[in-house]
mmCIF file of C-alpha atoms in Angstrom:
data_model
loop_
_atom_site.group_PDB
_atom_site.id
_atom_site.type_symbol
_atom_site.label_atom_id
_atom_site.label_comp_id
_atom_site.label_asym_id
_atom_site.label_seq_id
_atom_site.Cartn_x
_atom_site.Cartn_y
_atom_site.Cartn_z
ATOM 1 C CA MET H 1 5.600 38.414 33.044
ATOM 2 C CA GLU H 2 8.158 36.103 34.676
ATOM 3 C CA ARG H 3 11.420 37.654 35.734
ATOM 4 C CA ILE H 4 14.748 36.366 36.948
ATOM 5 C CA PRO H 5 15.223 37.280 40.636
ATOM 6 C CA ILE H 6 18.177 39.447 41.613
ATOM 7 C CA LEU H 7 19.320 38.847 45.198
ATOM 8 C CA GLN H 8 21.387 41.210 47.268
ATOM 9 C CA MET H 9 24.154 39.814 49.471
ATOM 10 C CA GLY H 10 25.897 42.645 51.275
ATOM 11 C CA GLN H 11 27.640 44.678 48.655
ATOM 12 C CA PHE H 12 27.117 42.069 45.949
ATOM 13 C CA LEU H 13 24.225 41.212 43.673
ATOM 14 C CA LEU H 14 23.533 37.576 42.918
ATOM 15 C CA VAL H 15 21.676 36.497 39.782
ATOM 16 C CA THR H 16 20.877 32.819 39.474
ATOM 17 C CA ILE H 17 19.406 31.784 36.161
ATOM 18 C CA GLN H 18 17.329 28.696 36.928
ATOM 19 C CA VAL H 19 15.134 28.566 33.836
ATOM 20 C CA ASP H 20 15.823 28.350 30.140
ATOM 21 C CA MET H 21 16.366 31.872 28.886
ATOM 22 C CA HIS H 22 14.216 33.195 26.142
ATOM 23 C CA ASP H 23 14.898 36.441 24.368
ATOM 24 C CA ARG H 24 12.468 38.642 26.251
ATOM 25 C CA LEU H 25 13.536 37.244 29.636
ATOM 26 C CA ALA H 26 17.169 37.978 28.823
ATOM 27 C CA LEU H 27 16.394 41.572 27.836
ATOM 28 C CA ALA H 28 14.282 42.025 30.983
ATOM 29 C CA LEU H 29 17.182 40.766 33.087
ATOM 30 C CA GLN H 30 19.530 43.228 31.405
ATOM 31 C CA ASP H 31 17.184 46.129 32.250
ATOM 32 C CA ASP H 32 16.477 44.939 35.808
ATOM 33 C CA LEU H 33 20.102 44.344 36.633
ATOM 34 C CA THR H 34 21.305 47.739 35.418
ATOM 35 C CA ASP H 35 18.507 49.384 37.439
ATOM 36 C CA ARG H 36 19.441 47.459 40.555
ATOM 37 C CA ILE H 37 23.147 48.203 40.207
ATOM 38 C CA VAL H 38 22.432 51.910 40.019
ATOM 39 C CA LYS H 39 19.911 51.775 42.847
ATOM 40 C CA THR H 40 21.964 49.699 45.272
ATOM 41 C CA SER H 41 25.373 50.897 44.095
ATOM 42 C CA ALA H 42 26.591 47.322 44.437
ATOM 43 C CA SER H 43 30.289 46.729 43.999
ATOM 44 C CA GLY H 44 30.097 43.269 42.502
ATOM 45 C CA VAL H 45 27.722 41.099 40.468
ATOM 46 C CA LEU H 46 27.729 37.308 40.287
ATOM 47 C CA ILE H 47 25.772 35.694 37.474
ATOM 48 C CA ASP H 48 25.301 31.964 38.026
ATOM 49 C CA ILE H 49 24.426 30.145 34.808
ATOM 50 C CA SER H 50 25.065 26.587 36.028
ATOM 51 C CA SER H 51 21.459 25.581 35.303
ATOM 52 C CA LEU H 52 21.483 27.075 31.826
ATOM 53 C CA GLU H 53 21.395 24.199 29.355
ATOM 54 C CA ILE H 54 20.706 25.911 26.042
ATOM 55 C CA VAL H 55 22.230 29.040 24.601
ATOM 56 C CA ASP H 56 21.893 30.672 21.204
ATOM 57 C CA SER H 57 23.697 33.569 19.610
ATOM 58 C CA PHE H 58 21.215 36.109 20.973
ATOM 59 C CA ILE H 59 21.341 34.890 24.584
ATOM 60 C CA GLY H 60 25.121 34.639 24.307
ATOM 61 C CA ARG H 61 25.332 38.236 23.143
ATOM 62 C CA VAL H 62 22.961 39.453 25.859
ATOM 63 C CA LEU H 63 25.059 37.672 28.514
ATOM 64 C CA GLY H 64 28.119 39.453 27.191
ATOM 65 C CA ASN H 65 26.237 42.761 27.108
ATOM 66 C CA ILE H 66 25.012 42.365 30.688
ATOM 67 C CA ALA H 67 28.575 41.802 31.856
ATOM 68 C CA THR H 68 29.950 44.713 29.841
ATOM 69 C CA VAL H 69 27.196 47.098 30.969
ATOM 70 C CA SER H 70 27.780 46.179 34.629
ATOM 71 C CA GLN H 71 31.471 46.791 34.209
ATOM 72 C CA LEU H 72 30.716 50.172 32.626
ATOM 73 C CA LEU H 73 28.743 51.031 35.717
ATOM 74 C CA GLY H 74 31.837 50.312 37.774
ATOM 75 C CA THR H 75 30.754 46.942 39.056
ATOM 76 C CA GLU H 76 32.958 43.860 38.983
ATOM 77 C CA THR H 77 31.042 41.148 37.141
ATOM 78 C CA VAL H 78 31.783 37.440 37.236
ATOM 79 C CA ILE H 79 29.940 34.749 35.284
ATOM 80 C CA VAL H 80 30.097 31.443 37.132
ATOM 81 C CA GLY H 81 29.302 27.775 36.537
ATOM 82 C CA MET H 82 29.180 27.624 32.771
ATOM 83 C CA GLN H 83 28.437 24.108 31.471
ATOM 84 C CA PRO H 84 30.826 22.534 28.914
ATOM 85 C CA ALA H 85 28.161 22.425 26.204
ATOM 86 C CA ILE H 86 27.446 26.137 26.653
ATOM 87 C CA ALA H 87 31.146 26.989 26.599
ATOM 88 C CA ILE H 88 31.680 25.026 23.369
ATOM 89 C CA THR H 89 28.613 26.627 21.774
ATOM 90 C CA LEU H 90 29.687 30.149 22.661
ATOM 91 C CA VAL H 91 33.195 29.576 21.324
ATOM 92 C CA GLU H 92 31.831 28.051 18.116
ATOM 93 C CA LEU H 93 29.522 31.060 17.739
ATOM 94 C CA GLY H 94 32.539 33.321 18.082
ATOM 95 C CA LEU H 95 31.186 34.838 21.305
ATOM 96 C CA SER H 96 34.097 34.257 23.617
ATOM 97 C CA LEU H 97 32.936 37.046 26.014
ATOM 98 C CA SER H 98 36.424 38.515 26.113
ATOM 99 C CA GLY H 99 36.830 40.921 28.974
ATOM 100 C CA VAL H 100 34.297 39.101 31.101
ATOM 101 C CA ARG H 101 35.606 37.375 34.195
ATOM 102 C CA THR H 102 34.601 33.774 34.794
ATOM 103 C CA ALA H 103 34.797 31.271 37.632
ATOM 104 C CA ALA H 104 33.953 27.624 38.129
ATOM 105 C CA ASN H 105 31.336 28.050 40.859
ATOM 106 C CA ILE H 106 29.703 30.609 43.168
ATOM 107 C CA ASP H 107 32.370 30.036 45.802
ATOM 108 C CA ALA H 108 35.267 30.681 43.444
ATOM 109 C CA GLY H 109 33.421 33.623 41.911
ATOM 110 C CA MET H 110 32.786 35.195 45.302
ATOM 111 C CA ARG H 111 36.459 34.808 46.204
ATOM 112 C CA LEU H 112 37.455 36.409 42.896
ATOM 113 C CA LEU H 113 35.195 39.387 43.667
ATOM 114 C CA GLN H 114 36.535 39.715 47.210
ATOM 115 C CA ILE H 115 40.134 39.639 46.014
ATOM 116 C CA SER H 116 39.585 42.154 43.245
ATOM 117 C CA LEU H 117 37.839 44.493 45.665
ATOM 118 C CA GLY H 118 40.650 44.107 48.163
ATOM 119 C CA ALA H 119 38.432 42.698 50.865
ATOM 120 C CA PRO H 120 39.516 39.602 52.793
ATOM 121 C CA PHE H 121 37.562 36.470 52.056
ATOM 122 C CA HIS H 122 36.243 34.346 54.910
ATOM 123 C CA GLY H 123 34.690 30.926 54.586
ATOM 124 C CA GLY H 124 34.242 28.795 51.523
ATOM 125 C CA LEU H 125 34.938 25.119 51.223
ATOM 126 C CA ASP H 126 38.536 25.127 50.045
ATOM 127 C CA ALA H 127 39.599 28.586 51.097
ATOM 128 C CA ASN H 128 43.344 28.647 51.515
ATOM 129 C CA PRO H 129 44.631 30.011 54.809
ATOM 130 C CA MET J 1 23.996 -34.892 -26.519
ATOM 131 C CA SER J 2 21.137 -35.717 -24.281
ATOM 132 C CA LEU J 3 22.650 -34.192 -21.126
ATOM 133 C CA SER J 4 23.285 -30.490 -20.639
ATOM 134 C CA SER J 5 26.557 -29.355 -19.082
ATOM 135 C CA THR J 6 24.884 -28.205 -15.872
ATOM 136 C CA SER J 7 23.210 -31.476 -15.074
ATOM 137 C CA LYS J 8 26.422 -33.260 -16.012
ATOM 138 C CA ILE J 9 28.348 -31.272 -13.439
ATOM 139 C CA ALA J 10 25.762 -31.884 -10.745
ATOM 140 C CA ASP J 11 25.826 -35.548 -11.570
ATOM 141 C CA LEU J 12 29.592 -35.667 -11.480
ATOM 142 C CA LEU J 13 29.810 -33.911 -8.124
ATOM 143 C CA GLU J 14 27.314 -36.365 -6.732
ATOM 144 C CA LYS J 15 29.215 -39.441 -7.858
ATOM 145 C CA ASN J 16 32.810 -38.473 -7.168
ATOM 146 C CA GLU J 17 32.574 -36.462 -3.975
ATOM 147 C CA THR J 18 35.146 -38.460 -2.014
ATOM 148 C CA GLU J 19 37.676 -38.459 -4.784
ATOM 149 C CA LEU J 20 37.235 -34.742 -5.480
ATOM 150 C CA LEU J 21 37.766 -33.968 -1.817
ATOM 151 C CA ARG J 22 40.954 -36.015 -1.710
ATOM 152 C CA ASN J 23 42.339 -34.362 -4.848
ATOM 153 C CA TRP J 24 41.382 -30.930 -3.634
ATOM 154 C CA LEU J 25 43.220 -31.389 -0.358
ATOM 155 C CA THR J 26 46.302 -32.571 -2.244
ATOM 156 C CA GLU J 27 45.991 -29.536 -4.476
ATOM 157 C CA LEU J 28 45.668 -27.197 -1.508
ATOM 158 C CA GLU J 29 48.760 -28.715 0.020
ATOM 159 C CA ALA J 30 50.696 -28.332 -3.234
ATOM 160 C CA SER J 31 49.686 -24.669 -3.550
ATOM 161 C CA GLY J 32 51.181 -24.019 -0.141
ATOM 162 C CA LEU J 33 47.902 -22.846 1.284
ATOM 163 C CA ARG J 34 48.071 -25.231 4.199
ATOM 164 C CA ARG J 35 49.299 -22.840 6.849
ATOM 165 C CA ASP J 36 49.826 -25.101 9.824
ATOM 166 C CA ASP J 37 51.062 -22.075 11.758
ATOM 167 C CA LEU J 38 47.690 -20.357 11.403
ATOM 168 C CA MET J 39 45.151 -23.195 11.392
ATOM 169 C CA ARG J 40 44.958 -26.919 12.023
ATOM 170 C CA SER J 41 44.752 -29.277 9.055
ATOM 171 C CA THR J 42 41.687 -31.003 10.504
ATOM 172 C CA GLU J 43 39.923 -27.655 10.416
ATOM 173 C CA LEU J 44 40.852 -27.211 6.751
ATOM 174 C CA ASN J 45 39.607 -30.728 5.954
ATOM 175 C CA GLN J 46 36.388 -29.966 7.727
ATOM 176 C CA GLN J 47 35.924 -26.738 5.761
ATOM 177 C CA CYS J 48 36.641 -28.423 2.421
ATOM 178 C CA HIS J 49 34.265 -31.221 3.218
ATOM 179 C CA GLU J 50 31.550 -28.811 4.232
ATOM 180 C CA PHE J 51 32.028 -26.662 1.138
ATOM 181 C CA LEU J 52 31.897 -29.642 -1.165
ATOM 182 C CA ARG J 53 28.704 -30.903 0.450
ATOM 183 C CA MET J 54 26.974 -27.543 0.073
ATOM 184 C CA PHE J 55 28.352 -26.944 -3.400
ATOM 185 C CA ARG J 56 26.920 -30.308 -4.428
ATOM 186 C CA SER J 57 23.473 -29.605 -3.046
ATOM 187 C CA ALA J 58 23.458 -26.139 -4.642
ATOM 188 C CA ALA J 59 24.525 -27.675 -7.937
ATOM 189 C CA GLN J 60 21.369 -29.837 -7.880
ATOM 190 C CA HIS J 61 19.433 -26.706 -8.827
ATOM 191 C CA GLU J 62 21.520 -26.456 -12.012
ATOM 192 C CA ASN J 63 21.757 -22.686 -11.755
ATOM 193 C CA PHE J 64 25.437 -21.895 -12.238
ATOM 194 C CA SER J 65 25.126 -18.436 -13.677
ATOM 195 C CA ASP J 66 24.226 -16.446 -10.572
ATOM 196 C CA VAL J 67 25.717 -17.230 -7.152
ATOM 197 C CA GLN J 68 23.576 -14.484 -5.578
ATOM 198 C CA ALA J 69 20.490 -16.672 -6.165
ATOM 199 C CA PRO J 70 18.818 -18.133 -3.053
ATOM 200 C CA GLU J 71 19.917 -21.722 -3.754
ATOM 201 C CA TRP J 72 23.538 -20.598 -3.253
ATOM 202 C CA GLY J 73 22.681 -18.983 0.079
ATOM 203 C CA SER J 74 24.187 -21.724 2.260
ATOM 204 C CA VAL J 75 27.408 -21.794 0.180
ATOM 205 C CA ARG J 76 27.763 -18.033 0.469
ATOM 206 C CA GLN J 77 27.133 -18.223 4.203
ATOM 207 C CA LEU J 78 29.801 -20.892 4.632
ATOM 208 C CA LEU J 79 32.319 -18.880 2.605
ATOM 209 C CA THR J 80 31.462 -15.758 4.581
ATOM 210 C CA ASP J 81 32.250 -17.569 7.831
ATOM 211 C CA ILE J 82 35.468 -19.113 6.460
ATOM 212 C CA SER J 83 36.625 -15.814 4.999
ATOM 213 C CA ARG J 84 35.902 -13.856 8.158
ATOM 214 C CA ASP J 85 37.706 -16.416 10.313
ATOM 215 C CA ARG J 86 40.731 -16.330 8.075
ATOM 216 C CA ALA J 87 40.843 -12.564 8.043
ATOM 217 C CA GLN J 88 41.146 -12.698 11.812
ATOM 218 C CA GLN J 89 43.634 -15.582 11.716
ATOM 219 C CA GLY J 90 45.952 -13.453 9.599
ATOM 220 C CA PHE J 91 45.647 -14.968 6.103
ATOM 221 C CA THR J 92 46.125 -12.743 3.084
ATOM 222 C CA SER J 93 43.227 -12.144 0.706
ATOM 223 C CA SER J 94 44.855 -14.159 -2.105
ATOM 224 C CA GLU J 95 45.331 -17.093 0.236
ATOM 225 C CA VAL J 96 41.646 -16.983 1.039
ATOM 226 C CA ALA J 97 40.664 -16.764 -2.641
ATOM 227 C CA THR J 98 43.047 -19.581 -3.572
ATOM 228 C CA PHE J 99 41.043 -21.813 -1.252
ATOM 229 C CA ILE J 100 38.257 -21.694 -3.855
ATOM 230 C CA PHE J 101 40.372 -21.406 -7.003
ATOM 231 C CA SER J 102 42.368 -24.519 -6.130
ATOM 232 C CA PHE J 103 39.181 -26.521 -6.416
ATOM 233 C CA LYS J 104 39.206 -25.927 -10.184
ATOM 234 C CA LYS J 105 41.963 -28.376 -11.027
ATOM 235 C CA PRO J 106 40.487 -31.484 -9.379
ATOM 236 C CA LEU J 107 37.112 -30.647 -10.872
ATOM 237 C CA PHE J 108 38.533 -30.063 -14.364
ATOM 238 C CA ASP J 109 40.486 -33.334 -14.168
ATOM 239 C CA GLN J 110 37.334 -35.158 -13.250
ATOM 240 C CA LEU J 111 35.398 -33.521 -16.067
ATOM 241 C CA LYS J 112 38.132 -34.373 -18.551
ATOM 242 C CA ARG J 113 37.998 -38.028 -17.560
ATOM 243 C CA GLU J 114 34.219 -38.197 -17.706
ATOM 244 C CA LEU J 115 33.726 -36.299 -20.943
ATOM 245 C CA ALA J 116 36.803 -37.383 -22.838
ATOM 246 C CA GLN J 117 34.713 -38.265 -25.891
ATOM 247 C CA GLN J 118 32.464 -35.175 -25.915
ATOM 248 C CA ASN J 119 34.633 -32.164 -26.588
ATOM 249 C CA ASP J 120 31.850 -29.603 -26.906
ATOM 250 C CA LEU J 121 30.263 -30.629 -23.654
ATOM 251 C CA LEU J 122 33.645 -30.636 -21.922
ATOM 252 C CA VAL J 123 34.440 -27.078 -22.963
ATOM 253 C CA GLU J 124 30.983 -25.935 -21.991
ATOM 254 C CA SER J 125 31.223 -27.630 -18.595
ATOM 255 C CA ILE J 126 34.629 -26.181 -17.900
ATOM 256 C CA TRP J 127 33.340 -22.719 -18.724
ATOM 257 C CA THR J 128 30.358 -23.138 -16.392
ATOM 258 C CA VAL J 129 32.531 -24.381 -13.546
ATOM 259 C CA THR J 130 35.101 -21.612 -14.037
ATOM 260 C CA ASP J 131 32.361 -19.019 -14.012
ATOM 261 C CA VAL J 132 30.781 -20.191 -10.766
ATOM 262 C CA LEU J 133 34.056 -20.788 -8.935
ATOM 263 C CA ASP J 134 35.357 -17.359 -9.968
ATOM 264 C CA GLN J 135 32.237 -15.755 -8.613
ATOM 265 C CA LEU J 136 32.594 -17.634 -5.354
ATOM 266 C CA GLY J 137 36.265 -16.718 -5.136
ATOM 267 C CA LEU J 138 35.478 -13.052 -5.605
ATOM 268 C CA TRP J 139 32.793 -13.355 -2.975
ATOM 269 C CA THR J 140 35.367 -14.563 -0.428
ATOM 270 C CA THR J 141 37.642 -11.629 -1.296
ATOM 271 C CA GLU J 142 34.790 -9.199 -0.819
ATOM 272 C CA VAL J 143 33.884 -10.639 2.586
ATOM 273 C CA PHE J 144 37.534 -10.726 3.550
ATOM 274 C CA GLN J 145 37.855 -7.039 2.762
ATOM 275 C CA GLN J 146 34.734 -6.187 4.732
ATOM 276 C CA ALA J 147 36.060 -8.119 7.730
ATOM 277 C CA ARG J 148 39.359 -6.239 7.501
ATOM 278 C CA GLU J 149 37.576 -2.898 7.264
ATOM 279 C CA LYS J 150 35.607 -3.747 10.385
ATOM 280 C CA VAL J 151 38.848 -4.456 12.225
ATOM 281 C CA ILE J 152 40.271 -1.109 11.098
ATOM 282 C CA LEU J 153 37.139 0.732 12.165
ATOM 283 C CA ARG J 154 37.227 -0.883 15.598
ATOM 284 C CA GLN J 155 40.876 -0.009 16.011
ATOM 285 C CA GLN J 156 40.159 3.595 15.063
ATOM 286 C CA GLN J 157 37.519 3.814 17.743
ATOM 287 C CA GLU J 158 39.798 2.231 20.321
ATOM 288 C CA LEU J 159 42.518 4.688 19.395
ATOM 289 C CA LEU J 160 40.097 7.536 19.865
ATOM 290 C CA GLU J 161 39.246 6.346 23.363
ATOM 291 C CA LEU J 162 42.859 5.681 24.242
ATOM 292 C CA SER J 163 44.247 8.927 22.999
ATOM 293 C CA THR J 164 42.299 11.354 25.134
ATOM 294 C CA PRO J 165 43.309 10.878 28.746
ATOM 295 C CA VAL J 166 42.792 13.773 31.131
ATOM 296 C CA VAL J 167 45.185 13.461 34.062
ATOM 297 C CA LYS J 168 44.838 15.070 37.456
ATOM 298 C CA LEU J 169 48.287 16.356 38.432
ATOM 299 C CA TRP J 170 47.370 18.016 41.691
ATOM 300 C CA GLU J 171 44.351 19.245 43.549
ATOM 301 C CA GLY J 172 42.836 21.742 41.098
ATOM 302 C CA ILE J 173 45.379 21.107 38.328
ATOM 303 C CA LEU J 174 44.554 18.981 35.277
ATOM 304 C CA ALA J 175 46.852 17.914 32.436
ATOM 305 C CA LEU J 176 45.860 16.904 28.919
ATOM 306 C CA PRO J 177 48.762 15.164 27.182
ATOM 307 C CA MET J 178 47.878 15.121 23.505
ATOM 308 C CA ILE J 179 49.423 12.410 21.320
ATOM 309 C CA GLY J 180 49.187 11.993 17.561
ATOM 310 C CA THR J 181 47.787 13.978 14.692
ATOM 311 C CA LEU J 182 44.714 16.007 15.499
ATOM 312 C CA ASP J 183 41.734 15.842 13.179
ATOM 313 C CA SER J 184 38.344 17.428 13.660
ATOM 314 C CA ALA J 185 36.697 14.267 15.022
ATOM 315 C CA ARG J 186 39.445 13.774 17.596
ATOM 316 C CA THR J 187 39.624 17.404 18.606
ATOM 317 C CA GLN J 188 35.903 17.395 19.316
ATOM 318 C CA VAL J 189 36.248 14.359 21.596
ATOM 319 C CA VAL J 190 39.296 15.831 23.345
ATOM 320 C CA MET J 191 37.562 19.159 23.931
ATOM 321 C CA GLU J 192 34.426 17.551 25.340
ATOM 322 C CA THR J 193 36.358 15.181 27.620
ATOM 323 C CA LEU J 194 38.488 18.010 28.953
ATOM 324 C CA LEU J 195 35.576 20.339 29.696
ATOM 325 C CA GLN J 196 33.650 17.500 31.330
ATOM 326 C CA GLN J 197 36.638 16.708 33.544
ATOM 327 C CA ILE J 198 36.954 20.385 34.498
ATOM 328 C CA VAL J 199 33.381 20.333 35.769
ATOM 329 C CA GLU J 200 33.811 17.026 37.600
ATOM 330 C CA THR J 201 37.051 17.918 39.338
ATOM 331 C CA GLY J 202 36.417 21.642 39.756
ATOM 332 C CA SER J 203 39.943 22.399 38.588
ATOM 333 C CA GLN J 204 41.239 25.931 38.241
ATOM 334 C CA VAL J 205 44.235 25.278 36.005
ATOM 335 C CA VAL J 206 44.584 23.041 32.938
ATOM 336 C CA ILE J 207 47.860 22.238 31.192
ATOM 337 C CA ILE J 208 47.506 21.201 27.539
ATOM 338 C CA ASP J 209 50.690 19.385 26.593
ATOM 339 C CA ILE J 210 51.321 19.106 22.835
ATOM 340 C CA THR J 211 54.685 17.287 23.010
ATOM 341 C CA GLY J 212 53.132 14.326 21.182
ATOM 342 C CA VAL J 213 51.562 16.339 18.386
ATOM 343 C CA PRO J 214 53.800 15.981 15.310
ATOM 344 C CA THR J 215 52.679 19.098 13.455
ATOM 345 C CA VAL J 216 50.792 22.225 14.302
ATOM 346 C CA ASP J 217 48.930 23.858 11.445
ATOM 347 C CA THR J 218 46.356 26.627 11.457
ATOM 348 C CA LEU J 219 43.561 24.156 12.123
ATOM 349 C CA VAL J 220 45.259 22.663 15.184
ATOM 350 C CA ALA J 221 46.118 26.121 16.479
ATOM 351 C CA GLN J 222 42.555 27.284 16.012
ATOM 352 C CA TYR J 223 41.349 24.243 17.891
ATOM 353 C CA LEU J 224 43.788 24.913 20.735
ATOM 354 C CA LEU J 225 42.590 28.502 20.996
ATOM 355 C CA LYS J 226 38.967 27.354 21.011
ATOM 356 C CA THR J 227 39.646 24.916 23.830
ATOM 357 C CA VAL J 228 41.454 27.574 25.823
ATOM 358 C CA GLU J 229 38.554 30.004 25.300
ATOM 359 C CA ALA J 230 35.941 27.429 26.298
ATOM 360 C CA ALA J 231 37.903 26.540 29.422
ATOM 361 C CA ARG J 232 38.237 30.224 30.277
ATOM 362 C CA LEU J 233 34.479 30.665 29.996
ATOM 363 C CA MET J 234 34.155 27.945 32.593
ATOM 364 C CA GLY J 235 36.495 29.798 34.905
ATOM 365 C CA THR J 236 39.637 27.749 34.285
ATOM 366 C CA ASP J 237 43.060 29.006 33.224
ATOM 367 C CA CYS J 238 44.842 27.168 30.428
ATOM 368 C CA ILE J 239 48.572 26.731 29.883
ATOM 369 C CA ILE J 240 49.936 25.231 26.661
ATOM 370 C CA SER J 241 53.171 23.310 27.083
ATOM 371 C CA GLY J 242 55.464 21.049 25.086
ATOM 372 C CA ILE J 243 56.047 23.432 22.203
ATOM 373 C CA ARG J 244 59.104 22.081 20.414
ATOM 374 C CA PRO J 245 61.508 24.487 18.653
ATOM 375 C CA GLN J 246 60.305 23.491 15.155
ATOM 376 C CA ILE J 247 56.694 23.935 16.203
ATOM 377 C CA ALA J 248 57.435 27.338 17.698
ATOM 378 C CA GLN J 249 58.976 28.330 14.360
ATOM 379 C CA THR J 250 55.982 26.979 12.434
ATOM 380 C CA ILE J 251 53.612 28.953 14.642
ATOM 381 C CA VAL J 252 55.563 32.139 13.956
ATOM 382 C CA HIS J 253 55.787 31.430 10.209
ATOM 383 C CA LEU J 254 52.052 30.835 10.014
ATOM 384 C CA GLY J 255 51.474 34.095 11.831
ATOM 385 C CA LEU J 256 49.326 32.452 14.496
ATOM 386 C CA ASP J 257 48.490 34.583 17.477
ATOM 387 C CA LEU J 258 48.827 32.664 20.739
ATOM 388 C CA SER J 259 49.528 35.801 22.729
ATOM 389 C CA GLY J 260 46.404 35.440 24.848
ATOM 390 C CA VAL J 261 47.571 32.084 26.148
ATOM 391 C CA ILE J 262 50.375 31.229 28.539
ATOM 392 C CA THR J 263 52.808 28.987 26.669
ATOM 393 C CA LYS J 264 55.753 27.043 28.043
ATOM 394 C CA ALA J 265 58.403 24.773 26.533
ATOM 395 C CA THR J 266 58.020 21.851 28.897
ATOM 396 C CA LEU J 267 55.340 20.317 31.043
ATOM 397 C CA ALA J 268 57.520 20.906 34.112
ATOM 398 C CA ASP J 269 57.631 24.664 33.483
ATOM 399 C CA ALA J 270 53.890 24.726 32.987
ATOM 400 C CA PHE J 271 53.367 22.761 36.200
ATOM 401 C CA ALA J 272 55.486 25.284 38.093
ATOM 402 C CA ILE J 273 53.269 28.108 36.783
ATOM 403 C CA ALA J 274 50.155 26.137 37.690
ATOM 404 C CA LEU J 275 51.395 25.621 41.258
ATOM 405 C CA LYS J 276 52.140 29.321 41.503
ATOM 406 C CA LYS J 277 48.616 30.157 40.362
ATOM 407 C CA ARG J 278 47.258 27.853 43.047
ATOM 408 C CA GLN J 279 49.636 29.511 45.535
ATOM 409 C CA LEU J 280 51.436 26.264 46.240
ATOM 410 C CA THR J 281 55.169 25.649 46.488
ATOM 411 C CA ILE J 282 57.285 22.526 46.360
ATOM 412 C CA VAL J 283 60.198 22.593 48.789
ATOM 413 C CA SER J 284 63.108 20.167 48.883
ATOM 414 C CA LYS J 285 63.320 18.228 52.167
ATOM 415 C CA ALA J 286 67.118 18.526 52.256
ATOM 416 C CA SER J 287 67.132 22.313 52.019
ATOM 417 C CA GLN J 288 64.462 22.466 54.704
ATOM 418 C CA SER J 289 66.479 20.480 57.254
ATOM 419 C CA VAL J 290 69.744 22.365 56.637
#
């Protein structure tokens, strides 16, 4: 069965969703990610959904769940790169993912994680001195 | 009575075309329909001449009861063109209809002269002519209205495009000055444009300025909250500015909860907050040099 890869970058986990999510894939990701967080004791998770073009109420809820579960496990979670159409759909569905942190792109998301973990951030395209 | 009224009319139109045209133009002038400020008199002459020619050839078919019939096609087409032109030139609908109705008098006069001895035929002819000219007059009004409606529709669309500008105030700061009453069609366009601009510019802060929105009701407030939420999901902070005192009171009276959103009275205040969020400061040159 196909799975969404979870990459480790130092103390962070990076999940890039490159394919259209279907229900089983989303649930598998939720299981895999929680396992990995516990195993690696990562301090931050970035979920990049910039390639996600379609979302329904189930996927929206699972995304919210993934973020909430990660936060429960003590991991800062940031969802990055949401497309306008997805944002409108989620709001219309009443799934505004309150409590989940968001950022425009991976770079901004990484900086957000660094800041919230108190670590200095180096690099990035428009990093302010 | 060997001749029917219909063939009589066709015959009469055929014989007296020049005279009818002359009388009609005099009639038009008397009715004050000659608007030299809106169109040239040669153009009016041309149109009358053209109409008369087509009316005559349609009359040959002796079918005066139904102007929707194919033999009236060219007359209808001509009137459609005239009516549409006049709608754009700024004539009123009655002025356009009078163009046709004023043709009655010269035609009646002619009929009266021709059929002075045959009362029954005269009355019948007049009825036939009235019927057909009324139908044609109503046709012009209908076309006129359609032309006007098209203009209104186009203006609505233009307004929609005009009224949703997304302005870049600074690197990473966007402003959305909203003007006019918000309805669901407009709000959808505004929301989509804004979110698209956020992606294109990669902005972190958006200021939604509602100074130009005359009233805020529950629907508008709900829309504002939705936009703010959608922008937040995309990783952008929203500030709502331009809340006038009356609007602030309305919001409180309606019991709307805008507590999750940063709100400011003026665009300037909101801009200051946005700069702060971006960790930027504006310093006066004078104070720097002192």
